[in-house]
Short mmCIF file of C-alpha atoms in Angstrom, two decimals:
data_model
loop_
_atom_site.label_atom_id
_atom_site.label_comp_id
_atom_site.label_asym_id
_atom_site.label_seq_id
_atom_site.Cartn_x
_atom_site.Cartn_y
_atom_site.Cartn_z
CA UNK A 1 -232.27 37.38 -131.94
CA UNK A 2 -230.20 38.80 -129.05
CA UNK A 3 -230.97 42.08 -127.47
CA UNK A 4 -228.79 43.96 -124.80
CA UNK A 5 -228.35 46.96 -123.15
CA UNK A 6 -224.95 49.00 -122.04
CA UNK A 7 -225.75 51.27 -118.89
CA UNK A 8 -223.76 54.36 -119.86
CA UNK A 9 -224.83 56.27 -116.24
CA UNK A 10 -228.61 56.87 -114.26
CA UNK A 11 -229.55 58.30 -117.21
CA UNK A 12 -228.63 57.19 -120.20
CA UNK A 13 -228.55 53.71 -121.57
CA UNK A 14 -227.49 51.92 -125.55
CA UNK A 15 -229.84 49.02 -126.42
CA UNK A 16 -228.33 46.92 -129.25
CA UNK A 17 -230.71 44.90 -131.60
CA UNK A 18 -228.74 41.61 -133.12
CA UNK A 19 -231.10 39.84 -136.10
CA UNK A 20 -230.13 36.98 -137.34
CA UNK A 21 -231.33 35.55 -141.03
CA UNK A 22 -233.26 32.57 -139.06
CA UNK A 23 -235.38 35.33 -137.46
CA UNK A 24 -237.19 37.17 -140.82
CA UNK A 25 -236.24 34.97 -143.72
CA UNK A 26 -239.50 32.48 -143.09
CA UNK A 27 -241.46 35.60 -143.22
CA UNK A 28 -240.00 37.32 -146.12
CA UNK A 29 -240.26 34.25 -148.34
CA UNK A 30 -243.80 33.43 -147.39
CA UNK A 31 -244.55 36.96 -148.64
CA UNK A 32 -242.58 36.56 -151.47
CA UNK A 33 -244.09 33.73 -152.74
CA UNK A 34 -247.31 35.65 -152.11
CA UNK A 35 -246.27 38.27 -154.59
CA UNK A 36 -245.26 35.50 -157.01
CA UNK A 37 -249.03 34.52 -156.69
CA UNK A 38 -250.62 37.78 -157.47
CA UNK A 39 -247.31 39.41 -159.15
CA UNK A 40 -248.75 40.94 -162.88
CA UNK A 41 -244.99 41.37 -164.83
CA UNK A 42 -245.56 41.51 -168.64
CA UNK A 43 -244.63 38.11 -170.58
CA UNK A 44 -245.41 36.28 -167.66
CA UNK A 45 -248.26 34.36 -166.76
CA UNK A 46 -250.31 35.38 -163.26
CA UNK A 47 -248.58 32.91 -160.72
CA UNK A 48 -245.81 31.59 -163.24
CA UNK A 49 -243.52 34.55 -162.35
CA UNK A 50 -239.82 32.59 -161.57
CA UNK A 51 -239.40 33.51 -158.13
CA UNK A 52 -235.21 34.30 -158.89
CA UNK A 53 -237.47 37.76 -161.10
CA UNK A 54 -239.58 38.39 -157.77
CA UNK A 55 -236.74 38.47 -155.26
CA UNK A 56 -235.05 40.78 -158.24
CA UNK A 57 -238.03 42.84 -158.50
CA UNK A 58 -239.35 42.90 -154.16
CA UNK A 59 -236.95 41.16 -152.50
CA UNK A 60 -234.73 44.27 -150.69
CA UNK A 61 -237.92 46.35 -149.71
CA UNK A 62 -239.77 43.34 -148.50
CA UNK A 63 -236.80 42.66 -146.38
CA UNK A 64 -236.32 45.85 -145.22
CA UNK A 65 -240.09 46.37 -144.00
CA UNK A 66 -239.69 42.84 -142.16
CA UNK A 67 -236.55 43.23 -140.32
CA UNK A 68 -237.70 47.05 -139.45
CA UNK A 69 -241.48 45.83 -138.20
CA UNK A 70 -239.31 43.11 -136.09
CA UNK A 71 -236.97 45.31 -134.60
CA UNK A 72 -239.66 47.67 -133.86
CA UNK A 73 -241.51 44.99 -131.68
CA UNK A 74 -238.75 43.27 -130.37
CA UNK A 75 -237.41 46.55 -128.99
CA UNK A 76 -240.92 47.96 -127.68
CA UNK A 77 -241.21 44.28 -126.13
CA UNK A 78 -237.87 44.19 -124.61
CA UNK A 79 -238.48 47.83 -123.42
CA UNK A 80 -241.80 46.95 -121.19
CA UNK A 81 -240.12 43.13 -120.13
CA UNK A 82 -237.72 45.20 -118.52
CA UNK A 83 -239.75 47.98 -117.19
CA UNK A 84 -237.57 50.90 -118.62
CA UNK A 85 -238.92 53.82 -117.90
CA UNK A 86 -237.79 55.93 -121.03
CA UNK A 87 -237.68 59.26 -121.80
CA UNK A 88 -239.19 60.53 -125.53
CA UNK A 89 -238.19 57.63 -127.95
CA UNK A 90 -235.64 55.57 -128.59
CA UNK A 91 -233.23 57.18 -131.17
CA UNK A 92 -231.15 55.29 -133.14
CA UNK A 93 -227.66 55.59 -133.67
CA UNK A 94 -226.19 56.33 -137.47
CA UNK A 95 -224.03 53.63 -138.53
CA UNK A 96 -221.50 54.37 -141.30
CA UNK A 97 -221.40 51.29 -143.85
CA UNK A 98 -224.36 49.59 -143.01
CA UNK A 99 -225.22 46.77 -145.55
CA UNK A 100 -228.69 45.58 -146.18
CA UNK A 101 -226.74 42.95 -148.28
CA UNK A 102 -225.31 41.20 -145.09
CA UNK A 103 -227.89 38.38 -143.55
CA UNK A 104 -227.44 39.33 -139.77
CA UNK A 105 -228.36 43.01 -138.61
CA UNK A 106 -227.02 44.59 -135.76
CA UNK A 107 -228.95 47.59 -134.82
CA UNK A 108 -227.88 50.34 -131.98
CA UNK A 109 -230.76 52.62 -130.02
CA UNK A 110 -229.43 55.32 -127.81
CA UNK A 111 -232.29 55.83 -124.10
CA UNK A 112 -233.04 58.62 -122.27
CA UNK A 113 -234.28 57.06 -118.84
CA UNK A 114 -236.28 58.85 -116.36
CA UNK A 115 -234.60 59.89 -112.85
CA UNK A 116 -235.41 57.84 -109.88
CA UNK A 117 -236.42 60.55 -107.31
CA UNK A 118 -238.72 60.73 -104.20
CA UNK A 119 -241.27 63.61 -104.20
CA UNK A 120 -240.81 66.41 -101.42
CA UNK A 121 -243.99 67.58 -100.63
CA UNK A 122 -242.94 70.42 -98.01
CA UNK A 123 -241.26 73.26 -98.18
CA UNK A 124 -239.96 75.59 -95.20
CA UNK A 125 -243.39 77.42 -95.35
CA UNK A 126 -247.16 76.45 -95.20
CA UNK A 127 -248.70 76.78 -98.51
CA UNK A 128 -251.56 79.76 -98.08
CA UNK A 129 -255.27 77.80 -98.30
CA UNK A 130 -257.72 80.36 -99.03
CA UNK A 131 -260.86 80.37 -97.87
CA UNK A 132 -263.23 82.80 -99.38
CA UNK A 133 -265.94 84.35 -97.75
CA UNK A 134 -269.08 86.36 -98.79
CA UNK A 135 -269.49 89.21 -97.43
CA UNK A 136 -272.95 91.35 -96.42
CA UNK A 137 -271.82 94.00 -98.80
CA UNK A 138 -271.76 91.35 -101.65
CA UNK A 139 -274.45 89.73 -100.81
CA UNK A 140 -276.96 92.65 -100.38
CA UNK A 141 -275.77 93.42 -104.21
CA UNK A 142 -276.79 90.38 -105.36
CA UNK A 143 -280.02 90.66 -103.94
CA UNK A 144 -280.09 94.02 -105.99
CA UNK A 145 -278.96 92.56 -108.84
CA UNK A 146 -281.45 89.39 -108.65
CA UNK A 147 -284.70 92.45 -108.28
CA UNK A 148 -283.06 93.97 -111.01
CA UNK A 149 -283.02 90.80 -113.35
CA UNK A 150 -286.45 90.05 -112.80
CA UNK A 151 -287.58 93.46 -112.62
CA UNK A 152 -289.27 95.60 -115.09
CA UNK A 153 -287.49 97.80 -117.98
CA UNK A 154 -288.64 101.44 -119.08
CA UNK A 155 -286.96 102.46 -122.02
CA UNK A 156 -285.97 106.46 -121.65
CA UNK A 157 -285.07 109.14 -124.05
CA UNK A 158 -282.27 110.47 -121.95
CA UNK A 159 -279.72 108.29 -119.44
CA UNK A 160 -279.76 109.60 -115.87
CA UNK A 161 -277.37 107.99 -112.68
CA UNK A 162 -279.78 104.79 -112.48
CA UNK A 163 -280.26 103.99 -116.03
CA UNK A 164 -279.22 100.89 -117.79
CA UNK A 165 -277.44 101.60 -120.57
CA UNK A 166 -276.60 99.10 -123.41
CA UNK A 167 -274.02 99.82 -126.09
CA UNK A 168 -270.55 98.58 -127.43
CA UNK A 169 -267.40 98.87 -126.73
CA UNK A 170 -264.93 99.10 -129.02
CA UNK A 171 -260.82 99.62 -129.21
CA UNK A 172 -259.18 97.73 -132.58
CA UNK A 173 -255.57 97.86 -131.11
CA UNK A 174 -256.96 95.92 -128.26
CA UNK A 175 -259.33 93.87 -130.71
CA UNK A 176 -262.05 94.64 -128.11
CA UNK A 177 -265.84 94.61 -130.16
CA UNK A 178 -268.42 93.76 -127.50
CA UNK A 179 -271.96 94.51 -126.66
CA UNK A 180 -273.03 94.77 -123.61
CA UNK A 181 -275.22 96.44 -120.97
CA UNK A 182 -273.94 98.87 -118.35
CA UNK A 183 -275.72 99.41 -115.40
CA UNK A 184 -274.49 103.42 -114.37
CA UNK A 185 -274.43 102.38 -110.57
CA UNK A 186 -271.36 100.45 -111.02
CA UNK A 187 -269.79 103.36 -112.42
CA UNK A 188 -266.71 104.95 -110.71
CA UNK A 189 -266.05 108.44 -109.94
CA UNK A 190 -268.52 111.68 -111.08
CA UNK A 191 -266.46 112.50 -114.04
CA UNK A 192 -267.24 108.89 -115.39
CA UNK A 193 -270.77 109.38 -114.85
CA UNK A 194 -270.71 112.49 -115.86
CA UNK A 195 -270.49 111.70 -119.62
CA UNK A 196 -273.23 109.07 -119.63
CA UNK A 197 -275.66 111.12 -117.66
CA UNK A 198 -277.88 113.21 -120.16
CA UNK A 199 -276.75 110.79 -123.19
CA UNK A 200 -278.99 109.31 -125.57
CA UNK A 201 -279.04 106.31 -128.27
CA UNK A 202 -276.47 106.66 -131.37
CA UNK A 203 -274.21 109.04 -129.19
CA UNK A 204 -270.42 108.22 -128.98
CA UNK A 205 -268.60 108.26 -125.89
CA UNK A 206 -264.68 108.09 -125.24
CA UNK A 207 -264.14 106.35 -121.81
CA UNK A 208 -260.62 105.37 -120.42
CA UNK A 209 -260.60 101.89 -118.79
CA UNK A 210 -258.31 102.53 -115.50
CA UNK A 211 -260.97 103.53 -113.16
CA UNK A 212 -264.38 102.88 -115.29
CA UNK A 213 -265.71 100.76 -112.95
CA UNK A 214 -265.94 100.32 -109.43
CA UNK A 215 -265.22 96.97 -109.58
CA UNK A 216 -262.39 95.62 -111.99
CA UNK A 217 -264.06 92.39 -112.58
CA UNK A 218 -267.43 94.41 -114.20
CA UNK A 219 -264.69 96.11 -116.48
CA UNK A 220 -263.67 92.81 -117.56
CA UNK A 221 -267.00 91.44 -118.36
CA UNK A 222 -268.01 94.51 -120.09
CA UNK A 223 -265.19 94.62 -122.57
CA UNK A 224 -265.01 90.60 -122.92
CA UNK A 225 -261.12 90.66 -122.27
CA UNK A 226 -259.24 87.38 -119.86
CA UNK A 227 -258.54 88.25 -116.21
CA UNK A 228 -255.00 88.72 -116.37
CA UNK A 229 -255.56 90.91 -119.21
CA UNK A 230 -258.41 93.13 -117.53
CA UNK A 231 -256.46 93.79 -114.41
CA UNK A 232 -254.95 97.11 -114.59
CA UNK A 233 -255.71 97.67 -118.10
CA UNK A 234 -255.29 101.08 -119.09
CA UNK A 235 -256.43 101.85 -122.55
CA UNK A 236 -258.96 104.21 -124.24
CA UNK A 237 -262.77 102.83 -126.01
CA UNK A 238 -265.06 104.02 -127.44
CA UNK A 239 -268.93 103.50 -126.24
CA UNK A 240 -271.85 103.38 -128.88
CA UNK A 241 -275.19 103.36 -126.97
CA UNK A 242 -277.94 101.60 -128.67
CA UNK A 243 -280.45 101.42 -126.06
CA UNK A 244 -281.42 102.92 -122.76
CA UNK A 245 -283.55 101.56 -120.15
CA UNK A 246 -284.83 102.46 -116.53
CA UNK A 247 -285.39 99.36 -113.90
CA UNK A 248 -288.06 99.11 -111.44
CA UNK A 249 -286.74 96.28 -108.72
CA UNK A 250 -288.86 93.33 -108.40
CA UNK A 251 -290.47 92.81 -104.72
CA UNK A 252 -288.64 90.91 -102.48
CA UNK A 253 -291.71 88.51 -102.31
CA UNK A 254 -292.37 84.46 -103.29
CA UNK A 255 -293.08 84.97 -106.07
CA UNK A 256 -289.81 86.30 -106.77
CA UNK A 257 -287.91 83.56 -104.63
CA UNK A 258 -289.84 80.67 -106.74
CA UNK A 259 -288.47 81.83 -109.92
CA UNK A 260 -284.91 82.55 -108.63
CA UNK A 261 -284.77 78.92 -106.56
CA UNK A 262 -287.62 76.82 -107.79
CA UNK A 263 -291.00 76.75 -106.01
CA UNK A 264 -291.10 76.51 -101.97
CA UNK A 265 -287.12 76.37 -101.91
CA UNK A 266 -286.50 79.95 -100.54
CA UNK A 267 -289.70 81.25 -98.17
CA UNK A 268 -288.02 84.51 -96.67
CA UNK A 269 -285.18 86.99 -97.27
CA UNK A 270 -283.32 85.82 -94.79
CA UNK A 271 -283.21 82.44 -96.40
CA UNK A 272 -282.50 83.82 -100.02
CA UNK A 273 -278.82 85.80 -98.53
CA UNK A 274 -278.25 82.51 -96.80
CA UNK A 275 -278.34 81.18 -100.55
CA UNK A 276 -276.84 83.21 -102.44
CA UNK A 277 -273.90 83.18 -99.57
CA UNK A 278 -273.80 79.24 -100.02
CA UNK A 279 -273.76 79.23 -103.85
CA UNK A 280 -270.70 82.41 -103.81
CA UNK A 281 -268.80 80.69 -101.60
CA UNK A 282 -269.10 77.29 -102.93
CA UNK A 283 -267.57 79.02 -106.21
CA UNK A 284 -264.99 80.47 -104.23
CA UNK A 285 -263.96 76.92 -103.22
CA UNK A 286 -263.41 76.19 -106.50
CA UNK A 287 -261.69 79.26 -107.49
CA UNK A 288 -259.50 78.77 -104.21
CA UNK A 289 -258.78 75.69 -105.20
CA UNK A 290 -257.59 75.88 -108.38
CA UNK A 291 -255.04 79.06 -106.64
CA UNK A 292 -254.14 76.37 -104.46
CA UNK A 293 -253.32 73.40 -106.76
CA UNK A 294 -251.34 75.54 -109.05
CA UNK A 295 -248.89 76.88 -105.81
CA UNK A 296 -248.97 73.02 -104.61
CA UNK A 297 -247.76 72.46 -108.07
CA UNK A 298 -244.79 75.22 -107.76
CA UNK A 299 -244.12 74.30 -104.41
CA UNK A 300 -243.39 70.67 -105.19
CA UNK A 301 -241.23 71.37 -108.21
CA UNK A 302 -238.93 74.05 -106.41
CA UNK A 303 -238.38 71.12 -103.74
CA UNK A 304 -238.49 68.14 -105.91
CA UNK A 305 -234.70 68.02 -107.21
CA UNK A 306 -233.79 65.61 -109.31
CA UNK A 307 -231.12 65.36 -113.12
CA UNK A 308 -232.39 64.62 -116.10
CA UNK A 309 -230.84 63.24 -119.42
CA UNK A 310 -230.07 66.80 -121.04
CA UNK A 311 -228.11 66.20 -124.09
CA UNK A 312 -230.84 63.24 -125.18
CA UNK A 313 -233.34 64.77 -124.86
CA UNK A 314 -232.24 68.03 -127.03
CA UNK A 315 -231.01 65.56 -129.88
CA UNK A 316 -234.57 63.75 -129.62
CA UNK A 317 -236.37 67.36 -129.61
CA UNK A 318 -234.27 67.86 -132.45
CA UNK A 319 -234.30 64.71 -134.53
CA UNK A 320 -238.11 64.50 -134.04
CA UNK A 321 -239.90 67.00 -134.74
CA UNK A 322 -242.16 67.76 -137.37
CA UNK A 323 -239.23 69.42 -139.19
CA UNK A 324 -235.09 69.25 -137.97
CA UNK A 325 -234.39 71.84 -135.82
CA UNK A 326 -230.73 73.31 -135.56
CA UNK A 327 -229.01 72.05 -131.83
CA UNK A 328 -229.80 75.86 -130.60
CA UNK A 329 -233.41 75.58 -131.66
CA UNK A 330 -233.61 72.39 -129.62
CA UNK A 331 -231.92 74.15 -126.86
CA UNK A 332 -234.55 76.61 -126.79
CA UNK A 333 -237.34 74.19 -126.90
CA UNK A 334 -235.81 72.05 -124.19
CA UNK A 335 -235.96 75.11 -122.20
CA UNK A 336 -239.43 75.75 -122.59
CA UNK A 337 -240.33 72.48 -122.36
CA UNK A 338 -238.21 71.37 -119.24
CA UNK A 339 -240.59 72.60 -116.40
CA UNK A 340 -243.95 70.83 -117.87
CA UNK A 341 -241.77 67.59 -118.10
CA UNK A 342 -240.56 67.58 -114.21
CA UNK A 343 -244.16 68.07 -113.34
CA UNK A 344 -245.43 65.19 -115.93
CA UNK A 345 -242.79 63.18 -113.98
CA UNK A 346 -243.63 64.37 -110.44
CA UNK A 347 -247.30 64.12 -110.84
CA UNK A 348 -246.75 60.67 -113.20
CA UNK A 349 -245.22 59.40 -109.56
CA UNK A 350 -247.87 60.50 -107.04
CA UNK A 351 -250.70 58.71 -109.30
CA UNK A 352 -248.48 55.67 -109.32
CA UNK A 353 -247.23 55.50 -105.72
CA UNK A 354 -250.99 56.06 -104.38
CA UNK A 355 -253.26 54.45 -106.38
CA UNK A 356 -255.30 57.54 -107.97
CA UNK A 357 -255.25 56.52 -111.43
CA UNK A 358 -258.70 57.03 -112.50
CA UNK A 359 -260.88 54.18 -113.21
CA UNK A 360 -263.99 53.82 -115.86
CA UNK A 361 -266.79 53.46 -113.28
CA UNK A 362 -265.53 56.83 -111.19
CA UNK A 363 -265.39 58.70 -114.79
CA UNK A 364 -268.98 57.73 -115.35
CA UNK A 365 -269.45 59.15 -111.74
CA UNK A 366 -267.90 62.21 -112.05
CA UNK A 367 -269.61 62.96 -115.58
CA UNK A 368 -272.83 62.51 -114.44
CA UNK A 369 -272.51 64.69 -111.48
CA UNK A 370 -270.38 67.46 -113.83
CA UNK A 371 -274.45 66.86 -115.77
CA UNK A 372 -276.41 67.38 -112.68
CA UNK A 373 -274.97 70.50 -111.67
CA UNK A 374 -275.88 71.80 -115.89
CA UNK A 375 -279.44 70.66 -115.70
CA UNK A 376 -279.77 72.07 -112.07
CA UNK A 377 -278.72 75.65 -113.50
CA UNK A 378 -281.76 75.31 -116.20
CA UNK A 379 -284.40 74.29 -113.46
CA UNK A 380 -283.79 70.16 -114.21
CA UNK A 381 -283.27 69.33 -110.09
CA UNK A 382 -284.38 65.40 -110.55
CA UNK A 383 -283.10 63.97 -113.48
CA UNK A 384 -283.64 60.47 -113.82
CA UNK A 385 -280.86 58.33 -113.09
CA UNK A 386 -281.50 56.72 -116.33
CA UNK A 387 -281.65 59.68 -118.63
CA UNK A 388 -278.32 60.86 -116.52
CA UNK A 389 -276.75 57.18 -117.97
CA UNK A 390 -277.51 57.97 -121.58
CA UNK A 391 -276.18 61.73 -121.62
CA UNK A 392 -272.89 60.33 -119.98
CA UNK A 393 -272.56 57.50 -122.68
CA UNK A 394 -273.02 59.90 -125.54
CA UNK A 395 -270.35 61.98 -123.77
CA UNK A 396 -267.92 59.66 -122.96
CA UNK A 397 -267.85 58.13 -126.27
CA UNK A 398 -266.24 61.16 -127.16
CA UNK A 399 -262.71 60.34 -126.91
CA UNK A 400 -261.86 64.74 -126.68
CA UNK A 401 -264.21 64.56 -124.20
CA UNK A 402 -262.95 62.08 -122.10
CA UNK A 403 -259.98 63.23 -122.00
CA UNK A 404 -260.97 66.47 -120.81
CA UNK A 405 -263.35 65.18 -118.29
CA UNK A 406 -260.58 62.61 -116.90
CA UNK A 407 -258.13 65.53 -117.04
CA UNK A 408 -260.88 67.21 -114.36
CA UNK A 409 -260.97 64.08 -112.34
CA UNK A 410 -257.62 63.78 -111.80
CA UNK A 411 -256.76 67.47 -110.74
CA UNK A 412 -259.94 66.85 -108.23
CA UNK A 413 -258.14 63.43 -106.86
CA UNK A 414 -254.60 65.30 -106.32
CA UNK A 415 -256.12 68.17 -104.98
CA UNK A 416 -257.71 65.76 -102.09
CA UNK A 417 -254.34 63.63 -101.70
CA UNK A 418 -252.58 67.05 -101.57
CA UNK A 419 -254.72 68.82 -99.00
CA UNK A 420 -253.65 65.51 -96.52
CA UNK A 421 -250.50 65.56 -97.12
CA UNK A 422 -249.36 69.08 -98.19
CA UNK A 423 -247.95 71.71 -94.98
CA UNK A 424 -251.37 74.26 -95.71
CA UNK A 425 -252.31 76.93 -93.20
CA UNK A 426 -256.01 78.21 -93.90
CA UNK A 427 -256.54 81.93 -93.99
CA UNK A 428 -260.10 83.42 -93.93
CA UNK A 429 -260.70 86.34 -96.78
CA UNK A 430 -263.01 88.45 -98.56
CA UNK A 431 -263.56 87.87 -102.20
CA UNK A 432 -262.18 91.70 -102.44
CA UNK A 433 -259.42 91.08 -100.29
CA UNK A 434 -258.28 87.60 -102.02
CA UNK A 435 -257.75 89.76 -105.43
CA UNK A 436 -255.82 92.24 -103.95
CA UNK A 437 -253.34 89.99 -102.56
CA UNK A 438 -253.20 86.99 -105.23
CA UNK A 439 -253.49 89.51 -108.18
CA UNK A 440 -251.55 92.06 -106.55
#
C-alpha cells in the first residue's frame, strides 16, 4: 500500500490511496472460506460448498467491504501520522470508469486543512469589565421583600395599593399563559394602579406591557417571557385574578435572620444588607462575566484574520448532510456556519497553546463545588465529602452531563486566561445602570 499527498495551496491538499491485491486478498479469502464453512446453498452439503460457487455467490461484496474498511484506516492512520489538521472530512473524488474487477485500487480524497494563524488578543480599545455593584436602594428592597416572604398573608375581598394580587396573564399571539403573583407596589404609574385598586377575584383586566412595571425585569418574570424578549415589549394581556392577599412584614428580628441564613449566621441588620450585598453582587460577577466573555469572544474574532478553504468546505456541507443540498443551499449554510467555525478554531488554539484542556480530576472538582452551592441553597452547608463523591459519580456518568458540565469548566478556564491577557479597563456600575447601557 502506498499513500501520498499533493499540496494544492495552505489550504487544500489530494491524498491518494494505492491498494495493492497483496494488501486485502489474505483477508478476503480467510473470510471466504469462512462462508464456505457456514454457507447453507440448496444441493449442497453445510461446509462442502465448492469455493469457485462462494466467490460467485460473496466474493465482490466481501471485497468491497475489505478494501473500503482498509482504506478507511489506512487513511484515518496516515491522517494523525502526519498530524493534518483537517477540516470536516475527507471527500472523495468521483472517478469515471472505476473497476472493482481490476486487483490494485487507486483511490483519490480531496482535504480541507485548517489555517495556520496566531491569535490577536487586542484590539485598539480596552474591552469594558463590568463590575456590578449593589446599591442601598436595592438592597433596602430586598430586605422588604425577605419581611414580605416570611411574613404573614390576609386574604381581602377587595385589592387596595399594597395588596398582593395573584392571577394570570395571558396573550395567545405572544403564547404568554402564566400564573403568577403581583405585588401592586411594583406597579408603575396611577393609571396602572388604578385598574387593580378596588378589583376583586374572577375580574378581568386589560393591561398594556410598556410601562406595567417599574422595573422591566418584574415584567419579565411575571409574564415568563426571555430577556431579550421582555425588554421593550409592547403588547396588550389580559389579567385573571384568582386570589388576593394583604402582607404584614415579618420583624426584622433573629428569628427572622435564622431562617433566611441558617441559625447564628446573621445577628443584626446591619449584617443581613452586608449579605444580601455579597450574595447580589457575587451574581453580578457572574452575569458580568458572561457580558464579558461573549465581547472577548467578538473582540478576538474581528482581530483574528485568517483564510479558510471556502469552496471545500461548501461541497462537504453539501455532499454531507443528512440530505444533498443544491451548491446555493450550501452557500447559505456556509454562511451561517462560518463565524462558529473561526471561533471553534480560535478557541481550539488557545486550549492547545496553554495547556487548559480540562482534565478528569478538575471535572470532579468543579462538579462537586457546582453541588455545594445546590445543597447550600436548600439549607445542606456541610455535606460530607463522601456523599459529595457519590452525587458527582452518578452525575458524571452521564455522558450529556459531562459534557455540559466540561462545557462550564472550560468557559470558566478561558475566562481566567483571558482576564490576564486580554486589554480590559474595569468600570464600576449599578445593576440599573449596567442594563441601560448593555441592553440599550
Amino acid at each position: 500500500m502506498n499513500i501520498s499527498k499533493e499540496q494544492l495551496d495552505e489550504l487544500n491538499a489530494v491524498v491518494t490511496v494505492d491498494i495493492a491485491k497483496s494488501d486485502y486478498s489474505d483477508k478476503v479469502e480467510k473470510i471466504l472460506k469462512d462462508y464456505r464453512k457456514n454457507a447453507n446453498i440448496p444441493g449442497f452439503r453445510k461446509g462442502h460448498v465448492p469455493m469457485g460457487l462462494v466467490k460467485k455467490q460473496y466474493g465482490k461484496a466481501v471485497l468491497v467491504d475489505e478494501v473500503n474498511k482498509l482504506l478507511q484506516e489506512s487513511l484515518n492512520k496516515y491522517l494523525t501520522e502526519e498530524k493534518l489538521d483537517v477540516l470536516g472530512n475527507p471527500l472523495p473524488k468521483e472517478q469515471e470508469n472505476f473497476d472493482w474487477d481490476a486487483e490494485d485500487y487507486s483511490f483519490e480524497f480531496e482535504l480541507g486543512l485548517a489555517p495556520k494563524f496566531d491569535v490577536k488578543f487586542n484590539g485598539k480599545k480596552a474591552i469594558t469589565h463590568y463590575k456590578i455593584v449593589a446599591s442601598d436602594e436595592m438592597i433596602d428592597n430586598q430586605v422588604t421583600t425577605i419581611q414580605k416572604q416570611y411574613g404573614k398573608l390576609t386574604s381581602k375581598e377587595e385589592a387596595d395599593k399594597n395588596s398582593l394580587v395573584r392571577g394570570t396573564f395571558v396573550n395567545e399571539e405572544k403564547e404568554i399563559n402564566k400564573e403568577t403573583t403581583v405585588s401592586l407596589d411594583k406597579i408603575k404609574g396611577k393609571r396602572n394602579l388604578d385598574k387593580f385598586v378596588g378589583s376583586k377575584v374572577g375580574d378581568v383586566l386589560s393591561l398594556k406591557t410598556k410601562g406595567l412595571f417599574t422595573d422591566e425585569h418584574d415584567l419579565i418574570s411575571a409574564l415568563g417571557v426571555s430577556h431579550d424578549e421582555g425588554h421593550g415589549l409592547e403588547t396588550e394581556v389580559t389579567f385573571t385574578i384568582s386570589e388576593i392577599n394583604e402582607q404584614e412584614l415579618a420583624d426584622l428580628d433573629q428569628e427572622l435572620f435564622d431562617k433566611v441564613y441558617g441559625e447564628g449566621n446573621v445577628k443584626t441588620v446591619t449584617e443581613l444588607k452586608d449579605k444580601i450585598k455579597e450574595d447580589a453582587e457575587r451574581q453580578f460577577e457572574q452575569q458580568s462575566d458572561s457580558r464579558l466573555l461573549n465581547d472577548i469572544t467578538e473582540s478576538v474574532l474581528e482581530n483574528t484574520k485568517f483564510d479558510l478553504p471556502v469552496t471545500f468546505l461548501q461541497k462537504w456541507i453539501r455532499v454531507t448532510g443528512e440530505k444533498p443540498l443544491t451548491e446555493d443551499e450550501a452557500k447559505d449554510e456556509y454562511e451561517k456556519s462560518e463565524k462558529g467555525l473561526r471561533y471553534q478554531l480560535i478557541e481550539g488554539k488557545v486550549i492547545n497553546d496553554n495547556n487548559l484542556q480540562v482534565t478528569f480530576e478538575e471535572l470532579k472538582g468543579f462538579a462537586k463545588d457546582l453541588i455545594k452551592g445546590q445543597m447550600a441553597q436548600f439549607g445542606q452547608t456541610n455535606p460530607e465529602d463522601k456523599e459529595l463523591d457519590d452525587i458527582a459519580a452518578r452525575i458524571l456518568s452521564n455522558q450529556d452531563e459531562v459534557k455540559r458540565i466540561s462545557d462550564q469548566l472550560m468557559s470558566q478556564k478561558l475566562l481566567t486566561f483571558y482576564k490576564e491577557n486580554v486589554k480590559l479597563k474595569t468600570k464600576e456600575i449599578s445593576f440599573d445602570d449596567y442594563v441601560k447601557e448593555v441592553y440599550k
